[in-house]
Coordinates of C-alpha atoms and ligand atoms in Angstrom, one line a residue:
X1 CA 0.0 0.0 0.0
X2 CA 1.6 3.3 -1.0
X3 CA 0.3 4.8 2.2
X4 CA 2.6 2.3 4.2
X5 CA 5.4 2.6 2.0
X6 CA 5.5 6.4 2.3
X7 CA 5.1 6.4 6.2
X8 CA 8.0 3.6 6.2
X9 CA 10.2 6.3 4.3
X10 CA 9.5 9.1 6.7
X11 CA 9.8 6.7 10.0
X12 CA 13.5 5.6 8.9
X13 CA 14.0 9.9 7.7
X14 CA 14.9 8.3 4.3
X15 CA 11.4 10.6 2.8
X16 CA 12.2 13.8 1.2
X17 CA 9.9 16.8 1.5
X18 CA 9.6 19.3 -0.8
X19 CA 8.0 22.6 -0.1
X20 CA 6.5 24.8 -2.7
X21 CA 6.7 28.5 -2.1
X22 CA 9.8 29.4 0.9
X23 CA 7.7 32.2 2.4
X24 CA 6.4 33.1 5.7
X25 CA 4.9 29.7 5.8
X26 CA 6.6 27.5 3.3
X27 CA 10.6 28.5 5.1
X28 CA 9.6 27.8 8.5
X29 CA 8.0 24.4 7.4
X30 CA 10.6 22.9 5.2
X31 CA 13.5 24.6 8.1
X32 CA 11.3 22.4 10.9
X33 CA 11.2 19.0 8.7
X34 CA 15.0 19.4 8.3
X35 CA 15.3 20.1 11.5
X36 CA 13.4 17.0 12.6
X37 CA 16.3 14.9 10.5
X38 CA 14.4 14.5 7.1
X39 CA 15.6 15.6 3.6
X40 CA 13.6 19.2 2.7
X41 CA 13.9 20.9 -1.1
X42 CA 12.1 24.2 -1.2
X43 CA 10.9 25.2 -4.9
X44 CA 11.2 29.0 -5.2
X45 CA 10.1 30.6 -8.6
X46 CA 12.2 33.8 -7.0
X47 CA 15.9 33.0 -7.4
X48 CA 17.1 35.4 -5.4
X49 CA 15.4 33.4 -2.3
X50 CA 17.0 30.4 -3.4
X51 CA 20.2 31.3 -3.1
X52 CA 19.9 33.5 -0.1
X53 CA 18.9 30.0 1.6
X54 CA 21.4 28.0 -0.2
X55 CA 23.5 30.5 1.4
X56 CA 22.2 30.1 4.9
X57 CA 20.8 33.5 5.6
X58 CA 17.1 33.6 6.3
X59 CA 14.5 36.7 5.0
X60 CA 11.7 35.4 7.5
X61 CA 11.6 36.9 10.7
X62 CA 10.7 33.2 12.6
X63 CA 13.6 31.7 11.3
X64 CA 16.7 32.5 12.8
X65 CA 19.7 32.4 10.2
X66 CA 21.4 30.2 12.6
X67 CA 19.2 27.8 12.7
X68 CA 19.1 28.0 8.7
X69 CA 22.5 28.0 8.6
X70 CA 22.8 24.6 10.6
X71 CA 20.0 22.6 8.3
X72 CA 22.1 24.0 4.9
X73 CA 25.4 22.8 6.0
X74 CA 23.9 19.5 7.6
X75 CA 22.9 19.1 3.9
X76 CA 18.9 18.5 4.9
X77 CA 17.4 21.6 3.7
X78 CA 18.7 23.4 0.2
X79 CA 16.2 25.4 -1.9
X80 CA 16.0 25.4 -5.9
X81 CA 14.5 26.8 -8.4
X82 CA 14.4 23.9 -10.6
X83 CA 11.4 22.3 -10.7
X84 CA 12.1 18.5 -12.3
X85 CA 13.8 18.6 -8.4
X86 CA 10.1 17.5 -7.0
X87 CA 10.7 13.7 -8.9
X88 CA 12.6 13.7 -5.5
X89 CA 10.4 14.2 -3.0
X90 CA 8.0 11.8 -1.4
X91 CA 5.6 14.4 -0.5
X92 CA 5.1 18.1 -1.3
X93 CA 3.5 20.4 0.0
X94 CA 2.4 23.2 -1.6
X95 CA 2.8 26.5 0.3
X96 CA 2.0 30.1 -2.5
X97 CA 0.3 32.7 -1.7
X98 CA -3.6 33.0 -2.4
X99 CA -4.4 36.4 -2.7
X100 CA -7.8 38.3 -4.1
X101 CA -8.4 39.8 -7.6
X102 CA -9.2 43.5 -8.2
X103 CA -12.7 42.3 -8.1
X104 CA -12.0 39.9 -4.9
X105 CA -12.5 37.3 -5.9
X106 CA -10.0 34.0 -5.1
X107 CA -7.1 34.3 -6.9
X108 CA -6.3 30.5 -7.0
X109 CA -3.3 31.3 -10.1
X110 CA -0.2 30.3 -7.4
X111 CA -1.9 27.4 -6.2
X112 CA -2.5 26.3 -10.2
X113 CA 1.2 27.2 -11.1
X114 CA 2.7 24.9 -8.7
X115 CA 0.2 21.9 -8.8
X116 CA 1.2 22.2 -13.1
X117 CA 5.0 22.0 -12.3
X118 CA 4.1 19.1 -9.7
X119 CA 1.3 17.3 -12.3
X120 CA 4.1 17.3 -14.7
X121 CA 6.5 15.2 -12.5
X122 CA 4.0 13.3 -10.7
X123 CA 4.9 9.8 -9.7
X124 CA 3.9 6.7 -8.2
X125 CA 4.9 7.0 -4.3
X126 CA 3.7 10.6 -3.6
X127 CA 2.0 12.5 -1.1
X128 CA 0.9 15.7 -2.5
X129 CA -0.1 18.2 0.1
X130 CA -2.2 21.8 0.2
X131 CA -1.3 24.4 2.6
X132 CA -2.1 27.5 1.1
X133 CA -5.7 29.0 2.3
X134 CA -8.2 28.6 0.0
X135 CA -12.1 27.7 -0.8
X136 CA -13.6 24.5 0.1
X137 CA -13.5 22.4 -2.8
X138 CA -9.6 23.3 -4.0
X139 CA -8.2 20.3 -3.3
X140 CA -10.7 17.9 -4.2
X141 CA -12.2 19.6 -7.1
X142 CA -9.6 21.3 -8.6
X143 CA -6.3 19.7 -7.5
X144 CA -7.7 16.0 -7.6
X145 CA -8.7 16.7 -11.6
X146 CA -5.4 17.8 -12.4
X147 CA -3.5 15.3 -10.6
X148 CA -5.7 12.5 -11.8
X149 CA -4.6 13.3 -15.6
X150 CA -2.2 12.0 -15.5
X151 CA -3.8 9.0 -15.2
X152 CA -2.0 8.1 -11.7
X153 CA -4.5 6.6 -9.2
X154 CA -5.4 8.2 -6.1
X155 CA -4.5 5.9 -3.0
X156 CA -3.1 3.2 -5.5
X157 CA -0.3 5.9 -6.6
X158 CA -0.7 8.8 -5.3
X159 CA -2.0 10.7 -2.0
X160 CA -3.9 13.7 -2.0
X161 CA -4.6 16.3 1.3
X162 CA -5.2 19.7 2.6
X163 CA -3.8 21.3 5.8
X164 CA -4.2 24.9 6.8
X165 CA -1.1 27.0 8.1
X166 CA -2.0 28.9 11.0
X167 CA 1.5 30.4 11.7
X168 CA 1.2 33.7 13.3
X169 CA 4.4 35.6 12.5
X170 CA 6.1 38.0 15.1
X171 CA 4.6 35.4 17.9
X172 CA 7.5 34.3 20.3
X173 CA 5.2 31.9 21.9
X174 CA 3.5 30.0 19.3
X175 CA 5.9 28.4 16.2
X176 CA 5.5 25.6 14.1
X177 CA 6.0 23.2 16.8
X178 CA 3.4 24.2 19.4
X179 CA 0.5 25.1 16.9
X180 CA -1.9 22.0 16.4
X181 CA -2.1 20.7 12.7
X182 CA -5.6 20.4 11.2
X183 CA -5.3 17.7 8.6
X184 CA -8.0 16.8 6.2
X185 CA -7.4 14.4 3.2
X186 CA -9.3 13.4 0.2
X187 CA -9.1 9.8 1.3
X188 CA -8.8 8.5 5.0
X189 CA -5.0 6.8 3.4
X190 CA -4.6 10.6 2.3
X191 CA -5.4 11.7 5.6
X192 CA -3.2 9.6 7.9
X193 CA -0.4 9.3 5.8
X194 CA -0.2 13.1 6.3
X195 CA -1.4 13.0 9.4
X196 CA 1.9 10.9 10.5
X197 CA 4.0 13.5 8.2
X198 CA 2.8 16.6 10.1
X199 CA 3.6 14.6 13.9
X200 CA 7.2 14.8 13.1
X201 CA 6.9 17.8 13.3
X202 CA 4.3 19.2 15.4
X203 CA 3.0 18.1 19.1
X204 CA -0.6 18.0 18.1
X205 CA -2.6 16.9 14.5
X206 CA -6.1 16.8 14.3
X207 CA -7.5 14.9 11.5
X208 CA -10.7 15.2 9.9
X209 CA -12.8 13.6 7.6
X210 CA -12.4 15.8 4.4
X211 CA -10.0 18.2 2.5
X212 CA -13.2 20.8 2.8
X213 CA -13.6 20.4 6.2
X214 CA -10.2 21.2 7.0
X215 CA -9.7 24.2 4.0
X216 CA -13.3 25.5 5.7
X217 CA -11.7 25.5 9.2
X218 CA -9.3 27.2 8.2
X219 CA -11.8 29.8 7.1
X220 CA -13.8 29.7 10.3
X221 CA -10.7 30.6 12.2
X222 CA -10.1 33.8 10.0
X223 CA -13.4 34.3 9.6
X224 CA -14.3 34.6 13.3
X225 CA -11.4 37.6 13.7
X226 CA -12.2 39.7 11.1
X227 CA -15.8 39.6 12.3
X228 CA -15.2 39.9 16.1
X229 CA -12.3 42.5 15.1
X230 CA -15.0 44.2 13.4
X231 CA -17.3 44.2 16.2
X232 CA -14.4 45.6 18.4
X233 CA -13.9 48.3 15.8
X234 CA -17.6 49.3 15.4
X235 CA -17.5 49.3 19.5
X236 CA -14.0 51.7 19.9
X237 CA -16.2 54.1 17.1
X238 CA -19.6 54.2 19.5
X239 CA -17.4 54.7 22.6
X240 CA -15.5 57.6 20.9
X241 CA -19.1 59.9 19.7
X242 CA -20.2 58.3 23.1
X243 CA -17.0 59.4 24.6
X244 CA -16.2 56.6 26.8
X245 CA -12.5 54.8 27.2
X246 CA -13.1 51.7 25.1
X247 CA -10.1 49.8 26.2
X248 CA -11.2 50.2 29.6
X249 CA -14.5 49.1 28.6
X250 CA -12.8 45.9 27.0
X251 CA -10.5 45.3 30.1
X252 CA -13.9 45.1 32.5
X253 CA -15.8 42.8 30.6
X254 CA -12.7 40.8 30.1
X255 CA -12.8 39.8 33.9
X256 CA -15.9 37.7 33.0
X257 CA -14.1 34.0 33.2
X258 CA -16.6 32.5 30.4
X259 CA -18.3 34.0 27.5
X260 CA -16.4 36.7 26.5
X261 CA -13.5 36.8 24.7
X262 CA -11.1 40.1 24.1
X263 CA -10.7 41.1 20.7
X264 CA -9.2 44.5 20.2
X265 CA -10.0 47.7 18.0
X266 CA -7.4 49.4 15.6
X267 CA -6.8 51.4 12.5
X268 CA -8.2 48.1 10.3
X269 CA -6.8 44.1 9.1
X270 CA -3.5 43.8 7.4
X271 CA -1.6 41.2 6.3
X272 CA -2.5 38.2 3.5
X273 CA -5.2 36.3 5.8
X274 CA -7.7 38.3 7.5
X275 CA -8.7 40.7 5.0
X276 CA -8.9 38.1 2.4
X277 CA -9.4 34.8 3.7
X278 CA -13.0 35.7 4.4
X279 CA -14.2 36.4 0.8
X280 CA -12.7 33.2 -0.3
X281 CA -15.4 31.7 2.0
X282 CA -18.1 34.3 1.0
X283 CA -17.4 33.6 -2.8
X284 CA -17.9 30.0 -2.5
X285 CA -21.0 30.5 -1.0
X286 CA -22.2 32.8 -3.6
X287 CA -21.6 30.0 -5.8
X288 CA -24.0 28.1 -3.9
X289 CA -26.8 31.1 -3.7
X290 CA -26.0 32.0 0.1
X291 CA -25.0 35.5 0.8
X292 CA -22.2 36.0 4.0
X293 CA -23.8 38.9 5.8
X294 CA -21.4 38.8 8.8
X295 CA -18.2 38.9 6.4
X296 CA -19.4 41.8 4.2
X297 CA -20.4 43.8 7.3
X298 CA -16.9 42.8 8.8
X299 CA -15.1 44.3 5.6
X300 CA -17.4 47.0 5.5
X301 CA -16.4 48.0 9.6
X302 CA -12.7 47.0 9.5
X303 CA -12.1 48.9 6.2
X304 CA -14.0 52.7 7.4
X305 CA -11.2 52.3 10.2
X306 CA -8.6 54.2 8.4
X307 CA -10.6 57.0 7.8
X308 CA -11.6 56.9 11.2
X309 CA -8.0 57.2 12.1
X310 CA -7.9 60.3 9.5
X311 CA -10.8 61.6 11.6
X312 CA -9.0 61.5 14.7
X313 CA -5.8 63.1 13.8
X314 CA -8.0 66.0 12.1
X315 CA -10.0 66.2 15.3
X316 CA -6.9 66.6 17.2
X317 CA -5.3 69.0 14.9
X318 CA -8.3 70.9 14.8
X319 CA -8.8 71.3 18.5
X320 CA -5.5 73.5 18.1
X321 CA -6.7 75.9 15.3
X322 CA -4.3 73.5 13.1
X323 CA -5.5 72.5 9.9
X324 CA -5.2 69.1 8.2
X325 CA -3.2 70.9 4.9
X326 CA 0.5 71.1 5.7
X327 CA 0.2 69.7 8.8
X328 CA 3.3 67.5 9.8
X329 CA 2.2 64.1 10.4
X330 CA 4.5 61.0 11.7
X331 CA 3.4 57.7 12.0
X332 CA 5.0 55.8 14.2
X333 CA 5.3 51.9 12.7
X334 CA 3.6 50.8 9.4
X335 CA 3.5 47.3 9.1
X336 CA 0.5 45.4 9.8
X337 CA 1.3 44.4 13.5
X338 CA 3.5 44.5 15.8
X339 CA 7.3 43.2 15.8
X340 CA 7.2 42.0 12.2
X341 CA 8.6 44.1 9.1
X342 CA 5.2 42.6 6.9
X343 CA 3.1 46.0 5.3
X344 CA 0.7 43.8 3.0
X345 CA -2.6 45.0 3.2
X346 CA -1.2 47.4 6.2
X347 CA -3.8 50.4 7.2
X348 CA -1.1 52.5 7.3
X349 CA -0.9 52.6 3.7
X350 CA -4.3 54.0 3.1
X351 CA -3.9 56.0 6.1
X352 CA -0.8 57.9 4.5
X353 CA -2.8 57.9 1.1
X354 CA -5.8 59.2 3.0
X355 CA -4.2 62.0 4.7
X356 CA -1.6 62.9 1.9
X357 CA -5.0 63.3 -0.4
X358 CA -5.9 65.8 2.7
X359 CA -2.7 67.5 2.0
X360 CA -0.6 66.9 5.0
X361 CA 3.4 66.5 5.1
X362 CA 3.6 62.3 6.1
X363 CA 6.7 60.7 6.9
X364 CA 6.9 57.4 9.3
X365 CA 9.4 55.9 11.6
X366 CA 9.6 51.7 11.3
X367 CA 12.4 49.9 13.0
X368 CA 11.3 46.9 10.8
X369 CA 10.3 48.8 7.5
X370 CA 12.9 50.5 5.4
X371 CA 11.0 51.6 2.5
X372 CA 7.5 51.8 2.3
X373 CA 6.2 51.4 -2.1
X374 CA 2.8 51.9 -2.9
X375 CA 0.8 50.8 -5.5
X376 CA -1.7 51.8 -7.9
X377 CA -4.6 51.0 -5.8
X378 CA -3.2 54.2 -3.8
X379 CA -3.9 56.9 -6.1
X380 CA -2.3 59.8 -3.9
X381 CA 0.8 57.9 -2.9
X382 CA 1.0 55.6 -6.2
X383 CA 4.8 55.5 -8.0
X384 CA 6.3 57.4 -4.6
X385 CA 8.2 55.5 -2.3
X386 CA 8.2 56.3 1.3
X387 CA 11.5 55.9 3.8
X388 CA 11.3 55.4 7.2
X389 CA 12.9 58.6 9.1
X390 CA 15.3 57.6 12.1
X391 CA 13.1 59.0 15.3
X392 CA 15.2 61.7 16.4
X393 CA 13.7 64.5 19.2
X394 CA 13.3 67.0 16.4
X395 CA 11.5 64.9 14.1
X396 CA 9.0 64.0 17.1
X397 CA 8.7 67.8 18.4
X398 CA 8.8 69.1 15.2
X399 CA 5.3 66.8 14.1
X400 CA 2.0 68.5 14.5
X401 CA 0.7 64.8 15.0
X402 CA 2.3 61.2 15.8
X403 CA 0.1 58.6 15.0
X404 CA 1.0 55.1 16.8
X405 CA -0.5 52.8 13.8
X406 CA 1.6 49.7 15.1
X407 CA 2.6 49.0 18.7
X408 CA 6.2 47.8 17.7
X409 CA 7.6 47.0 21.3
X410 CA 11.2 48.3 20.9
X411 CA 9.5 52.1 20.2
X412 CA 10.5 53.8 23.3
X413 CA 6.9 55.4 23.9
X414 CA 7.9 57.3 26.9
X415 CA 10.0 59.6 24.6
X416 CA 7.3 59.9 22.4
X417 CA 4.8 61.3 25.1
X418 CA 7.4 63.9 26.6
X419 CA 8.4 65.3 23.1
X420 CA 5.6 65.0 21.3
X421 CA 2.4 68.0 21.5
X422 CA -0.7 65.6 19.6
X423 CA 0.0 61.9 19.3
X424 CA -3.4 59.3 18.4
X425 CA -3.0 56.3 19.8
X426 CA -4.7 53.6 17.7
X427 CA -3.3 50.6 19.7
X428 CA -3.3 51.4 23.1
X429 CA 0.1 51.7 23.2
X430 CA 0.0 54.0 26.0
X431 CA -1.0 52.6 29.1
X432 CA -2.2 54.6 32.2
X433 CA 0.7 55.4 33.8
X434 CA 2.7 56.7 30.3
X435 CA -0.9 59.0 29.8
X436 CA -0.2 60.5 32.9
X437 CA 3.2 61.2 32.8
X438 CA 2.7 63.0 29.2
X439 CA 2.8 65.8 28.1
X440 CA 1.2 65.5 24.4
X441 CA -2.0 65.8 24.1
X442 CA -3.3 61.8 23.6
X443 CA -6.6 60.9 21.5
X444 CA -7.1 57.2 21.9
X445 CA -9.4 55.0 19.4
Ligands
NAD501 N1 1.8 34.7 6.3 C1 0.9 34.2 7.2 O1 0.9 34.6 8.4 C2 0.0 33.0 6.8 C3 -0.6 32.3 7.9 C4 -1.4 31.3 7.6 C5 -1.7 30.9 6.2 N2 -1.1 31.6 5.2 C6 -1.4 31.2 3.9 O2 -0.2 30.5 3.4 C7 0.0 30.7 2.0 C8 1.4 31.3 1.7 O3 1.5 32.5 2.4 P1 2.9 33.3 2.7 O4 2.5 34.4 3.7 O5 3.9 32.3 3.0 O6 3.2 33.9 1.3 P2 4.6 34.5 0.8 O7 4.2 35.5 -0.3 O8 5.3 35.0 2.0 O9 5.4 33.3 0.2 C9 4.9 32.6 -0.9 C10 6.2 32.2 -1.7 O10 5.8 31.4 -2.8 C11 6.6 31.8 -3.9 N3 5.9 31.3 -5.1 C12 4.9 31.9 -5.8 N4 4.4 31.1 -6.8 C13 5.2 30.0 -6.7 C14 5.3 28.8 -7.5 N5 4.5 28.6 -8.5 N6 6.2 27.9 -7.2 C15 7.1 28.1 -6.2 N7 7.1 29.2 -5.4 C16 6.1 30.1 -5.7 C17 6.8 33.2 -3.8 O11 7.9 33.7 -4.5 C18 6.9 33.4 -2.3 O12 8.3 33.3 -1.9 C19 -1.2 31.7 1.6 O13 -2.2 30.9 1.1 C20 -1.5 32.4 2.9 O14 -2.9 32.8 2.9 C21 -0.2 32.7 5.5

């Protein structure tokens, strides 16, 4: 059976993994399989990535260029961009990004690319797995037909599953190791076959009994916080025309020990899962005549929250005979969370766009982020690229406003409140004891 032949490879380490797509998920996965003692290939269509791994430095934040460094040189982990590489591997998984089309809707092209270059070479003896987030149905509609083409059988030759990433980047406390492993294949041989992969790995796998009900978990997950960020957001707006502290709100209804769970306001969803994740779940049910009323109203909450921001900085400035035209604004990080150098789908890019278009003088300070491009989806900013200032006294005294868009923790915040004369605080950032110790004048969302 080709499912006991392949677990029999990766019991004795003699399996080789391959891992499609060395990004913020695929380099931390194929760096923890070599790691483990089995033989990892990442497939990079950007050659420059290749050879930075081949050379044992790491681009991703969660993995440390030592610990690169020391699965190169062992000889368990290289990268290539040569494709005819995956006859190798005994299972690959397939880790590209699945981003949204102007008109957003899934954008499945990365995911289609990869399981080409993998149909191509596909042999008897693999385990073909999908990590990249996507609608129910992927795997076993659209990555089953292709496979099958090539007239390989599923479970006699070949073994098909998905299993969502949930790697939260910038988290010191939860890495590949310690997150639990969904795993969902299109055949229970699929399933545990992958199943036992994922356990060298990973403390914890959970298996289910489908592809779609693991690549609609993974939608549930994302799902749930861009709706309960989005009733956070909706609440720090009613508590700011109500004017009422809504962190402190938050804080007191956390002390309930069941039935409520924190989620936090802030200037709206970045990065490549929250913001998009939930219309890949809302197209497919448009496929199937059901219309997502909790994810539009989500999108429609979380994405007024930059001009909210806008709001508040004009408020402030305002409340000082200042006007928003010329006024010297400074935002203070602009990727989309804390302690990571990641800016896709960052607020702070339509914040910047949003109160360039209102013609004030932006520049930002990001200890992670260099240079700040924009593109042509922000008309005011589009072609100009953006450096991040060092974050000297002058250039915080000197600013009509600071804006704290993310709460990077090595910002030294207790400078920022003595210099500064306005600062908006869209992350809480400064707790009691900095308020009272400032001297700026502090708007909180
Ligand atoms: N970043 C996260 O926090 C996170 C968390 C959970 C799930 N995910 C999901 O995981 C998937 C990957 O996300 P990511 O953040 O790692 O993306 P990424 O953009 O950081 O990395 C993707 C990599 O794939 C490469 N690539 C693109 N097409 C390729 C192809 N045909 N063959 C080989 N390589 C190719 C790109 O060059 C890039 O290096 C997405 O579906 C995303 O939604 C991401």
């Amino acid at each position: 059976m080709i499912k006991n032949e392949i677990i029999s490879l990766i019991k004795s380490k003699r399996a080789r993994v391959g891992v499609v797509g060395l990004g913020y998920v695929g380099l931390p996965l194929a760096t923890a399989f070599a790691a483990k003692g089995l033989k990892a290939t990442g497939f990079e269509v950007d050659a420059a990535k290749a050879e930075q791994i081949n050379a044992g430095n790491s681009y991703i934040g969660d993995v440390s260029t030592q610990q690169l460094r020391e699965c190169v040189e062992s000889g368990r982990l290289r990268a290539t961009t040569d494709f005819d590489n995956l006859k190798e591997c005994d299972a690959i998984i397939i880790c590209v990004p699945t981003p949204l089309r102007k008109t957003k809707e899934p954008d499945v092209s990365f995911i289609l690319a990869a399981a080409e270059e993998i149909k191509k070479r596909l042999r008897r003896g693999q385990l073909v797995i999908l990590e990249s987030t996507t609608y129910p149905g992927t795997t076993d509609e659209v990555l089953l037909t292709m496979l099958a083409e090539t007239g390989l059988q599923l479970d006699e030759d070949f073994l098909l599953a998905f299993s969502p990433e949930r790697v939260d980047p910038g988290n010191p406390d939860f890495q590949t190791h310690n997150i639990p492993k969904v795993v969902g294949g299109v055949t229970d041989d699929s399933t545990e076959t992958a199943a036992f992969l994922y356990a060298q790995i990973v403390n914890e796998v959970h298996s289910v009994s489908s592809a779609r009900v693991a690549e609609t978990a993974k939608l549930l997950e994302n799902t749930f916080r861009a709706v309960n960020i989005g009733m956070a957001n909706e609440m720090a707006r009613l508590c700011y025309a109500l004017n009422i502290d809504t962190w402190e709100v938050i804080r007191a209804a956390a002390t309930k020990p069941f039935g409520f769970m924190a989620f936090y306001p802030g200037p709206g969803i970045g990065g490549h899962c929250i913001p998009l994740d939930p219309h890949y779940l809302s197209w497919k049910a448009r496929q199937h005549g059901f219309d997502s009323r909790f994810i539009s109203l989500a999108e429609e909450v979380n994405s007024r929250m930059p001009d909210h921001v806008v709001q508040l900085v004009s408020d402030g400035l305002n409340d000082e005979r200042k006007a928003m035209n010329g006024a010297r604004v400074l935002l203070l990080g602009v990727a989309y969370k804390s302690n990571i150098d990641d800016v896709r789908e960052s607020p702070a890019l339509s914040i910047i766009d949003r109160l360039r278009s209102k013609g004030c003088e932006v520049s930002y300070h990001d200890p992670f982020v260099r240079e700040l491009r924009f593109d042509d989806t922000h008309t005011e900013s589009s072609g100009a690229a953006l450096c991040s200032i060092e974050l000297s006294d002058e250039q915080i005294k000197e600013s009509d406003c600071v804006v704290i868009v993310t709460n990077h923790s090595q910002i030294d915040y207790h400078r920022i409140v003595n210099l500064a004369r306005l600062v908006v605080d869209t992350r809480n950032a400064l707790n009691g004891d900095l308020r009272r110790a400032s001297s700026a004048r502090i708007i909180r969302l």
